[in-house]
XYZ file of C-alpha atoms in Angstrom:
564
model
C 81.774 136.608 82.486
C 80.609 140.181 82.381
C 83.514 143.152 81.215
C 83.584 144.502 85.085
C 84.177 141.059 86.441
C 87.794 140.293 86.753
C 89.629 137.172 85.140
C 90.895 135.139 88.145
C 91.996 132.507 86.251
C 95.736 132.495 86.583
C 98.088 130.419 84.744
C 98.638 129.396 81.017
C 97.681 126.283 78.574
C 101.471 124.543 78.517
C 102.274 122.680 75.048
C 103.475 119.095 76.240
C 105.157 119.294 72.749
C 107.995 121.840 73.514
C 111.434 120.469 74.742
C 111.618 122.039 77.501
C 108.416 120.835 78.575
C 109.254 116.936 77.773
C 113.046 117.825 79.398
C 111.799 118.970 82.854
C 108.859 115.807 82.795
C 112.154 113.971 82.235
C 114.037 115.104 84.782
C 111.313 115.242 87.501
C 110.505 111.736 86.131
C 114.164 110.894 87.606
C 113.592 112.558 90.730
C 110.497 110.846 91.397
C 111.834 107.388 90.504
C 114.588 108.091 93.564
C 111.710 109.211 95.590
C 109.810 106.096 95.591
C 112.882 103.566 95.751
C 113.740 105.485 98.728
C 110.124 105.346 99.885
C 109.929 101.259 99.711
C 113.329 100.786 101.390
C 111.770 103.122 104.560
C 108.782 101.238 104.733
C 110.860 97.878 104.913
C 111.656 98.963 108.916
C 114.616 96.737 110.397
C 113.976 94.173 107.418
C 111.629 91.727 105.726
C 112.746 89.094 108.345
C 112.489 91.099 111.569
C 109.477 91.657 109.937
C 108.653 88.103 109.253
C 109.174 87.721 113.098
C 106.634 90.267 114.391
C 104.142 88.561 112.553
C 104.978 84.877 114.136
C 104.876 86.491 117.237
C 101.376 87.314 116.450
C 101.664 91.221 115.724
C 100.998 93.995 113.238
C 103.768 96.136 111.791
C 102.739 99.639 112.810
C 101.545 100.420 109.053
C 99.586 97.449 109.177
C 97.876 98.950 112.915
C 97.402 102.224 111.188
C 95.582 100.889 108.357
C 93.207 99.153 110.614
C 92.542 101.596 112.949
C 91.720 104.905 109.941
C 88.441 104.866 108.078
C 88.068 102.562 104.780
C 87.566 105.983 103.154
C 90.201 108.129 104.484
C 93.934 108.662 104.023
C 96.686 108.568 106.092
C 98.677 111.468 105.559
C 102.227 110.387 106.582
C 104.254 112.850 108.555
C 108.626 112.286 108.853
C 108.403 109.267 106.570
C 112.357 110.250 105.862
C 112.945 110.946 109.239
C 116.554 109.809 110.039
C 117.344 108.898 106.104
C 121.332 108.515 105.976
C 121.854 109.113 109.737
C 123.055 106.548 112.576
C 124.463 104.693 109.689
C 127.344 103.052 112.400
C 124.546 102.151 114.527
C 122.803 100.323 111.491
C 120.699 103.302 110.568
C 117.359 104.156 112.223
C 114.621 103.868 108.844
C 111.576 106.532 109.597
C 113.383 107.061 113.434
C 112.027 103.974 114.476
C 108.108 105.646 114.684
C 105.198 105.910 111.738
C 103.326 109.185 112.570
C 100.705 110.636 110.511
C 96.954 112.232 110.505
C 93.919 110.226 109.887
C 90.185 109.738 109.939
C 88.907 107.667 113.035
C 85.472 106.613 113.437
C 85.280 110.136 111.582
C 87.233 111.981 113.883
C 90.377 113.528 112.417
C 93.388 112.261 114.847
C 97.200 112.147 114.687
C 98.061 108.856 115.423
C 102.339 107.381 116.513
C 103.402 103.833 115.865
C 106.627 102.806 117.189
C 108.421 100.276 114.911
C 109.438 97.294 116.611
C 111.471 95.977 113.738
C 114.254 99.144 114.029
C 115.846 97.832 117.253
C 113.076 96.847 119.132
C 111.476 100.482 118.804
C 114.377 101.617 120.483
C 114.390 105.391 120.981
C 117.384 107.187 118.988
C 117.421 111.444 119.691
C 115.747 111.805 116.419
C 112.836 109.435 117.684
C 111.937 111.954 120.292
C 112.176 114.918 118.275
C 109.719 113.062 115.894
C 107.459 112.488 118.838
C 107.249 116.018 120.249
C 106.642 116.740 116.354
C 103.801 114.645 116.512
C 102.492 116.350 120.180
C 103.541 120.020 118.623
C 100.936 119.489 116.153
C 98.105 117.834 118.394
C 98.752 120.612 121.253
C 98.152 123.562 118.459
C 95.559 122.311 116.634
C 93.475 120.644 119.657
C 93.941 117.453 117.392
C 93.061 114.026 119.229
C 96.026 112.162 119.463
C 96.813 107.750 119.837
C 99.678 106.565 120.602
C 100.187 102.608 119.773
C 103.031 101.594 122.172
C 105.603 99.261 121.432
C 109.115 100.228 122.373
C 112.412 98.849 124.345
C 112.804 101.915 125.398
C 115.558 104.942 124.992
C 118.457 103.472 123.190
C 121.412 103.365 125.835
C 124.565 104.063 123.327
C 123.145 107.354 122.985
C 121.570 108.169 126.194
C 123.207 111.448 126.131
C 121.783 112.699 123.489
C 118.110 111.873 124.482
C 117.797 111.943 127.980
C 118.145 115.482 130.316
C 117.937 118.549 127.556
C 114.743 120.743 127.286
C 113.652 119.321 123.956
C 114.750 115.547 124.953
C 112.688 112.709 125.687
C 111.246 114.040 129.313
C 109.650 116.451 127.090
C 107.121 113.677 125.871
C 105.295 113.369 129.429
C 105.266 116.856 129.615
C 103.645 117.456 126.584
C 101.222 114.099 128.158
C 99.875 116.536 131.010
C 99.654 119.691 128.814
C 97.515 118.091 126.211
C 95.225 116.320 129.371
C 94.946 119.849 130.635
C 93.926 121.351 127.799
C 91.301 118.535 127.129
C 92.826 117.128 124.034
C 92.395 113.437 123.908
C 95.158 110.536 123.958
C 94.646 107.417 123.589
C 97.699 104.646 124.125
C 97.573 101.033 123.361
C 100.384 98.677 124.531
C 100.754 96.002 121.431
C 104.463 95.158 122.513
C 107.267 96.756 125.116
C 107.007 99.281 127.331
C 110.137 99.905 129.291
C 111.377 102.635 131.668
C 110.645 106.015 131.544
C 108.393 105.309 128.546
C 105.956 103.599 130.565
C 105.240 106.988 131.687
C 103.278 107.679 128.224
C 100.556 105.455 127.933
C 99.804 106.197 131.695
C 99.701 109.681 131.413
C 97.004 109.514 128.736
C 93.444 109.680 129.097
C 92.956 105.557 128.345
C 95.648 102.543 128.173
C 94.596 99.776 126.272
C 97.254 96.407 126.530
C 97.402 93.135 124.358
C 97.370 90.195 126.264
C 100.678 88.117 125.644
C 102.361 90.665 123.503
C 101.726 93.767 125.750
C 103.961 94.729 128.611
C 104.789 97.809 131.069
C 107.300 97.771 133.611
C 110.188 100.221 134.770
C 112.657 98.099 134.799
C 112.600 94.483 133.124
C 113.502 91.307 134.439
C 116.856 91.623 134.349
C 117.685 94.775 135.575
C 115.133 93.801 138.658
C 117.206 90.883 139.173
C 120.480 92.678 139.262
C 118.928 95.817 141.743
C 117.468 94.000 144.039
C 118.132 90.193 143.588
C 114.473 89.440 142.499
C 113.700 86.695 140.110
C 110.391 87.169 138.197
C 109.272 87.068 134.466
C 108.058 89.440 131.725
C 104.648 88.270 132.551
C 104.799 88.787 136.194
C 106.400 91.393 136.395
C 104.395 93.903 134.018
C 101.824 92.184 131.105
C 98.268 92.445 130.239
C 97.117 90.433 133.343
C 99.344 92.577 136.186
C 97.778 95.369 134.720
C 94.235 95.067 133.756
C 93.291 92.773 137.295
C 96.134 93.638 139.795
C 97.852 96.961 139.674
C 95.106 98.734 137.282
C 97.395 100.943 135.497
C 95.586 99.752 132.130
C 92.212 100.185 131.459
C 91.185 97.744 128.936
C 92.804 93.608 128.368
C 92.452 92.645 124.608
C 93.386 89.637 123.091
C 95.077 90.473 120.384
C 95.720 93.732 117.900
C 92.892 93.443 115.508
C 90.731 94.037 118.494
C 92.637 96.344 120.400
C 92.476 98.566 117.038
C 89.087 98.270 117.090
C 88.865 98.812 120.885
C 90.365 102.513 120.047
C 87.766 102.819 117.276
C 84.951 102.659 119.542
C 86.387 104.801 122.222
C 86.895 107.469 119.785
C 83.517 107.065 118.352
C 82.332 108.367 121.659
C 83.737 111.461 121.856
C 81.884 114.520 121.573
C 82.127 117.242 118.823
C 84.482 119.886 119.831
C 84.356 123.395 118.452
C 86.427 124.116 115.880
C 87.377 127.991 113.604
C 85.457 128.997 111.593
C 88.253 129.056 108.587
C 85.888 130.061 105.139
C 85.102 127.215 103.383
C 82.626 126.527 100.115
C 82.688 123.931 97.402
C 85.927 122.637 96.022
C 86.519 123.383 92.446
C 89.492 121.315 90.648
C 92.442 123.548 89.895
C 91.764 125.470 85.649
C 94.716 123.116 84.829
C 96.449 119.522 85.202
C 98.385 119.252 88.309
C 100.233 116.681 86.524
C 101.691 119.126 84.636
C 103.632 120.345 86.934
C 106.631 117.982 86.210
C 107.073 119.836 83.309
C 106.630 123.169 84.221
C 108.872 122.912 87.361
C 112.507 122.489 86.479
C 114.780 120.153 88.300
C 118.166 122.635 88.291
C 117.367 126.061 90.718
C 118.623 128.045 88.281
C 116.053 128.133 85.689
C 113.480 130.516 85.482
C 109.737 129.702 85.122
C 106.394 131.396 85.657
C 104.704 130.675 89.605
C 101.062 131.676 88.180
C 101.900 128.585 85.951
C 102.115 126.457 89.268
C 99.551 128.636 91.204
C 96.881 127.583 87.985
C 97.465 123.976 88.967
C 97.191 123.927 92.812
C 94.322 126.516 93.592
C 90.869 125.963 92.813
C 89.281 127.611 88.912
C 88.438 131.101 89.299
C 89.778 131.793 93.046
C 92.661 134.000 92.003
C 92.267 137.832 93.512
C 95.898 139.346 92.755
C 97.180 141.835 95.886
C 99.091 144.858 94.378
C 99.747 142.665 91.043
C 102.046 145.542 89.769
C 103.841 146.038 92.796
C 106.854 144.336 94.207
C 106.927 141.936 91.232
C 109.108 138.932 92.640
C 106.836 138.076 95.301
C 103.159 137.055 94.189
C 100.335 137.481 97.047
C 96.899 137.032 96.468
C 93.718 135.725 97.691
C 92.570 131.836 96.609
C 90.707 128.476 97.283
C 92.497 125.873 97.859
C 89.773 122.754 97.823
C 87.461 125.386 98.762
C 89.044 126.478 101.581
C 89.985 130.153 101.699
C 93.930 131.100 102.413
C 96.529 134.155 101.420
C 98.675 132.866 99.039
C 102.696 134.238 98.979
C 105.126 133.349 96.747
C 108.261 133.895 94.945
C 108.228 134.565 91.296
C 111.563 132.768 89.706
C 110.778 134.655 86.052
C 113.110 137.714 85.600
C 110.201 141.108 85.592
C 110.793 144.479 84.526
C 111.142 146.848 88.397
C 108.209 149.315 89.023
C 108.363 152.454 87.449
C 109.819 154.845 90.254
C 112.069 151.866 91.929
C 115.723 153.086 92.349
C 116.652 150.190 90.375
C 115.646 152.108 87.061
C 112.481 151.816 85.486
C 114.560 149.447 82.269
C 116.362 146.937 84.791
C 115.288 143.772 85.460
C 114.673 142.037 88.874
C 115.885 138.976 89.317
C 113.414 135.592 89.849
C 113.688 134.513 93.294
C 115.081 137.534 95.011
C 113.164 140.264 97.245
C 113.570 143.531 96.487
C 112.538 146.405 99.184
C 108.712 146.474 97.066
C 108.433 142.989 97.255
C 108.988 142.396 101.395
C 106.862 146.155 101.830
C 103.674 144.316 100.292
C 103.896 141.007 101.165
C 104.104 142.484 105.321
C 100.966 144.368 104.622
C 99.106 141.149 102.798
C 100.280 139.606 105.669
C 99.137 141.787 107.850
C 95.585 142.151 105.841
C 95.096 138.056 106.018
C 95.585 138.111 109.856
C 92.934 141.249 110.138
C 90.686 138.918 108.179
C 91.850 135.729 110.016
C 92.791 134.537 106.523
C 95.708 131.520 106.941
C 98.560 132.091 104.869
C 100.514 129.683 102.269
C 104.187 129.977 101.669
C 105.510 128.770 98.664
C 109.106 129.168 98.260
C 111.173 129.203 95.966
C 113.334 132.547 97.027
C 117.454 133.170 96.839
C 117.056 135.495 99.389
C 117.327 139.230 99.356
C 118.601 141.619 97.390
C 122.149 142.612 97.920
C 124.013 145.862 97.156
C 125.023 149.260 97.441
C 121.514 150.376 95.929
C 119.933 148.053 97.358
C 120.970 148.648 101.261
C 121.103 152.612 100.070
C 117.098 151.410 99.551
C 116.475 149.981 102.848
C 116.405 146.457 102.045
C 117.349 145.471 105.915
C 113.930 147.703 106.978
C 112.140 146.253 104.382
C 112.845 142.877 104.736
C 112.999 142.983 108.996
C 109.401 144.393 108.272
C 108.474 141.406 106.609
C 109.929 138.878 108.804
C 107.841 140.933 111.847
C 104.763 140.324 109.816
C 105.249 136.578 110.013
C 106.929 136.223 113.117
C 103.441 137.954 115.024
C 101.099 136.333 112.436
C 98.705 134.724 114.456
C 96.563 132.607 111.787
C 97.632 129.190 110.330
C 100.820 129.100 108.131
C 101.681 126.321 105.680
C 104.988 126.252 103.611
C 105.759 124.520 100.584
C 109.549 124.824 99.462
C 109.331 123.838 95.954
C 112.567 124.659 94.965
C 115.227 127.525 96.516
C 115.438 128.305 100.184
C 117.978 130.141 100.692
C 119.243 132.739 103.564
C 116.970 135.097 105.201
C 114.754 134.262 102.339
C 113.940 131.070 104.137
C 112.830 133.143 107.317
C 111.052 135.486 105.738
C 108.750 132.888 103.988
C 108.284 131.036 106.860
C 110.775 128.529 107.372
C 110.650 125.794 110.141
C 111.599 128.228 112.853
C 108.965 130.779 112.176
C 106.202 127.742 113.410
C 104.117 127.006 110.398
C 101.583 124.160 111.089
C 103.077 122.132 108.554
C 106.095 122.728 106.092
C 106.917 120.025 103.304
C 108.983 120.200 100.261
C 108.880 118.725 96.630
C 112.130 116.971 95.381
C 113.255 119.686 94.139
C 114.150 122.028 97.370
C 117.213 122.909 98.323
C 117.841 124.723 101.681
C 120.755 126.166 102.889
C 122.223 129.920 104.094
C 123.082 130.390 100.003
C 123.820 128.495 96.939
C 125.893 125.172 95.853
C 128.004 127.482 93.857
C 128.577 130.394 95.735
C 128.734 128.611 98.987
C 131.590 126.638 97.701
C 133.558 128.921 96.165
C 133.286 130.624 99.930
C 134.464 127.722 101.431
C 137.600 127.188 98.947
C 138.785 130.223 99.937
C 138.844 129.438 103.375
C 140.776 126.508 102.974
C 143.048 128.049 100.590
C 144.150 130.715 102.887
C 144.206 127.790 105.839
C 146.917 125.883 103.573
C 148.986 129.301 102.413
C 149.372 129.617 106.377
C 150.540 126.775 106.792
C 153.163 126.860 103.881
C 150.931 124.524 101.197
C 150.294 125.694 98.171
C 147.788 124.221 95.479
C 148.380 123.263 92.690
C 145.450 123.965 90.195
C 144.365 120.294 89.602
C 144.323 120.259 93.516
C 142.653 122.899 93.896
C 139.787 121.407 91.082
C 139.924 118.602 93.417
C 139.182 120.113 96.662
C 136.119 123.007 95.062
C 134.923 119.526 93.682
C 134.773 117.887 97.020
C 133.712 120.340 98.532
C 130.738 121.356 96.283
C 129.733 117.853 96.917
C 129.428 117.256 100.223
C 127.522 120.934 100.589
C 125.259 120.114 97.748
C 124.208 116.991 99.573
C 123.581 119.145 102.764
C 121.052 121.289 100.683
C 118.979 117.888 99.287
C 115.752 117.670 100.933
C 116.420 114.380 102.197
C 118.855 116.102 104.449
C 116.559 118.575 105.637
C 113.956 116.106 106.217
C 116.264 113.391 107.700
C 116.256 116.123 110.521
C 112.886 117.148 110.779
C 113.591 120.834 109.123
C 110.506 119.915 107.172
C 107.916 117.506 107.956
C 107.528 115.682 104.253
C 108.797 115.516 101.386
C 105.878 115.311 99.208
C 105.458 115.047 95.408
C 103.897 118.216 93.430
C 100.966 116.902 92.785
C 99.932 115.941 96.342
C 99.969 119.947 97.523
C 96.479 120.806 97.366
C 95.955 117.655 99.721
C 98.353 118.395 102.022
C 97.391 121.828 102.520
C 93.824 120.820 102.716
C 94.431 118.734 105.643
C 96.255 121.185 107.102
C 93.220 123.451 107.278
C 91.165 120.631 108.551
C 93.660 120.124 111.485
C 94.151 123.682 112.012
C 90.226 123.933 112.445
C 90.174 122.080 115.352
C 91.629 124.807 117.041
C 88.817 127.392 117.536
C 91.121 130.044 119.353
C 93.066 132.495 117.265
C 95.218 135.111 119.343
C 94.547 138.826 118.680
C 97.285 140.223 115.885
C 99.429 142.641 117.557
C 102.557 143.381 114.525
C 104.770 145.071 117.186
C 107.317 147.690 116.052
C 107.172 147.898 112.378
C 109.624 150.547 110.320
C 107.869 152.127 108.125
């Protein structure tokens, strides 16, 4: 290196020796161990026997279909893989929401690809399972992504029809999104491997090609059953809607296969045949591996939110060697924002610092106090809006990594402008018009959450490591709150606490809001899309930029009314 060229190296050499080091690989260590058990139990469906039964019946499980259907040499990226963890647990629980979603290579054509689980109540569709689905068409419609559905569901499931059936976001929504993604010439592909019943028939007919298995494969409004008890017809499955009605009577379905492994391979060869699309023009060279382990991010990221710790340290181990250009590094200290590679690709980094700085000279704070990790001060929002800003001048995409309390509270600090500041910021990614990816590695708190792009600020993908927590403040504080509240509930109504009591309640209460702040939860309901371990982040954001590139079209960046 030459003295004018700067050092973008960013990060330091971490001594596996210290005890704090060996304490957090410890503790993540724990964290990861529930991640996986939970993991396997997902991917068991209804059960190893309902299981067992699909395959005497002659048909994949949808991971199985997946696997055949994506490249040899390409992964599939799971999407909601704890998608209805710890819900429905009176209706037997709903593992995954009853559909496998994901991104993959086919026939070397990036797709997202949906796989209804026959095992979890014959693919029955619970309200979660169509908010998973529109997920799924969300992402194809913005990113122009080819999308294949493989079909094998009873239908919506009728104890909760409610729920499901007549609101905007419910499961009409689906064939909507069917038409909108014809019209805008993205391709769908839907194979019928098992049920199709009622209104879902709708979907594989509204794609561009149906594909059916013979004697597994059906479509039909209403089944046998309810055709006998409308309008006094007797007639079987068969008859009434399978692969032969279909394919050489009706012609709703385009293609009769005999069996999965060639209807899989049916879809490969259709999407073979498509065309190359344009795609943006995102700045890309070659991938350089990050200056340091990734694996040693275990130890570097500790399990409790309140311990500080250094985000260059975790920025050295996701971005590629030597990609680091620092944006006002002396400004605005709790928020880092900077130009980087992430496997080559080029993206705005933003991200909360958790280690306690010394404030700006200047700062009303005084030049000798210290701003808290995780917070954003007035500086901090001001120059991540105009990074922000700068990345969508550049058409730059953006990465959000949280780990953020919220703002900063006070006299001083509303005397400051905090509220301008901060509304600035939020502005700046509300009208951003260029990808955004979020990864919540630990706090997400508040407004904070917004203003680092949280779910409802659109990113094209938001996941979270173990150790998020998200929720409008902190375990401790937000229990306290709520203590009170019941306190002065039970003083109205003549009870008083004793203390032991009232240890009783704070405790109960601290758990059940702790467990509302575990990723699990948040994922459980879609409020992120993964849950993903710290090591897989440069993968999952590089996929991200792949999908987003099949979008050629970025919007022109308007800001809107920003205080200055």
């Amino acid at each position: 290196m030459s003295e004018y060229e700067p050092n973008r190296i960013v990060g330091t050499v971490v001594d596996p020796s210290k005890s704090k080091y060996t304490s957090r690989i410890a503790g993540y260590g724990v964290l990861l161990d529930e991640y996986a058990k939970r993991v396997a139990r997902i991917k068991e469906g209804g059960g190893k026997k309902r299981q067992e039964r699909e395959h005497e019946r002659g048909k994949m499980l949808p991971r199985e279909r997946i696997a055949a259907l994506v490249d040899a040499d390409s992964t599939f990226q799971e999407i909601g893989t704890f998608v209805a963890e710890g819900m429905y647990e009176e209706e037997g629980g709903c593992p995954c929401g009853g559909t496998v979603m994901g991104t993959g290579h086919v026939s070397g054509r990036l797709c997202m690809i949906v796989a209804n689980d026959a095992t979890v109540k014959a693919g029955a569709w619970f309200p979660i399972t169509a908010k998973k689905n529109l997920r799924a068409q969300e992402i194809a419609l913005e990113n122009c992504l080819p999308i294949i559905y493989l079909v094998d569901s009873a239908g919506v499931y009728l104890p909760m029809q409610d729920e499901i059936f007549p609101d905007r976001e419910h499961f009409g929504r689906i064939f909507r999104n069917n038409a909108l993604l014809s019209s805008r010439g993205i391709p769908q592909i839907a194979a019928v491997m098992g049920s199709c019943v009622a209104g879902g028939a709708y979907l594989p007919i509204m794609s561009d090609e149906a594909l059916i298995v013979d004697g597994t494969g059906s479509i039909f409004l209403a089944g046998p059953f309810l055709v006998k008890a409308a309008i006094g017809e007797t007639v079987d499955s068969e008859t009434l809607g399978g692969a032969s009605t279909h394919s050489e009577i009706s012609g709703v379905t385009d293609y009769k296969l005999p069996d999965d492994a060639t209807c899989l391979a049916t879809i490969r060869d259709l999407i073979s045949r498509m065309s190359e699309r344009p795609k943006a023009k995102f700045d890309r060279i070659q991938a350089k591996a990050p200056a340091f382990d990734a694996n040693e991010l275990l130890g570097i990221m500790p399990v409790s939110g309140s311990e500080p710790y250094n985000m260059y340290d975790v920025l050295g181990r996701i971005i590629d060697a030597s990609s680091w250009t620092e944006y006002k590094a002396g400004y605005g200290k709790t928020l880092l924002t900077g130009y980087a590679r992430i496997d080559g690709w080029s993206v705005g980094i933003v991200a909360n610092q958790r280690e306690l700085v010394k404030a700006r000279a200047g700062v009303k704070a005084g030049t000798d106090e210290l701003q808290a990790g995780g917070v954003i001060y007035s500086d901090s929002a001001d120059k991540a809006a105009r990074f922000i800003m700068n990345c969508n001048q550049k058409q730059i995409p953006l990465v959000f990594i949280q780990d953020v309390s919220g703002f900063m509270v006070g006299s001083r600090a509303e005397q400051g402008g905090i509220i301008k500041d901060g509304a600035k910021m939020v502005s700046a990614v509300s009208n951003s018009v260029v990808p955004k990816f979020t990864i919540i590695v630990g706090n997400s708190y508040g407004a904070g959450n917004y203003a680092m792009c949280g779910k409802a600020f659109d990113p094209r993908m938001i996941c979270a490591w173990p150790t998020a927590r998200i929720a409008v403040m902190g375990g401790a504080q937000a229990a306290k709150t709520l203590l009170q509240i019941q306190k002065a509930k039970r003083v109205r109504a003549g009870q008083l606490l004793s203390q032991a009591a009232e240890d009783e309640l704070l405790a109960e209460i601290t758990e059940r809001y702790d467990s509302q702040t575990s990723p699990y939860y948040a994922a459980a309901r879609m409020w992120v899309d993964e849950i993903i371990e710290p090591t897989q982040t440069r993968d999952w954001i590089s996929r991200g930029m792949e999908i987003a590139s099949h979008n050629p079209t970025i919007e022109p960046f308007n800001p809107g009314v920003i205080q200055t």
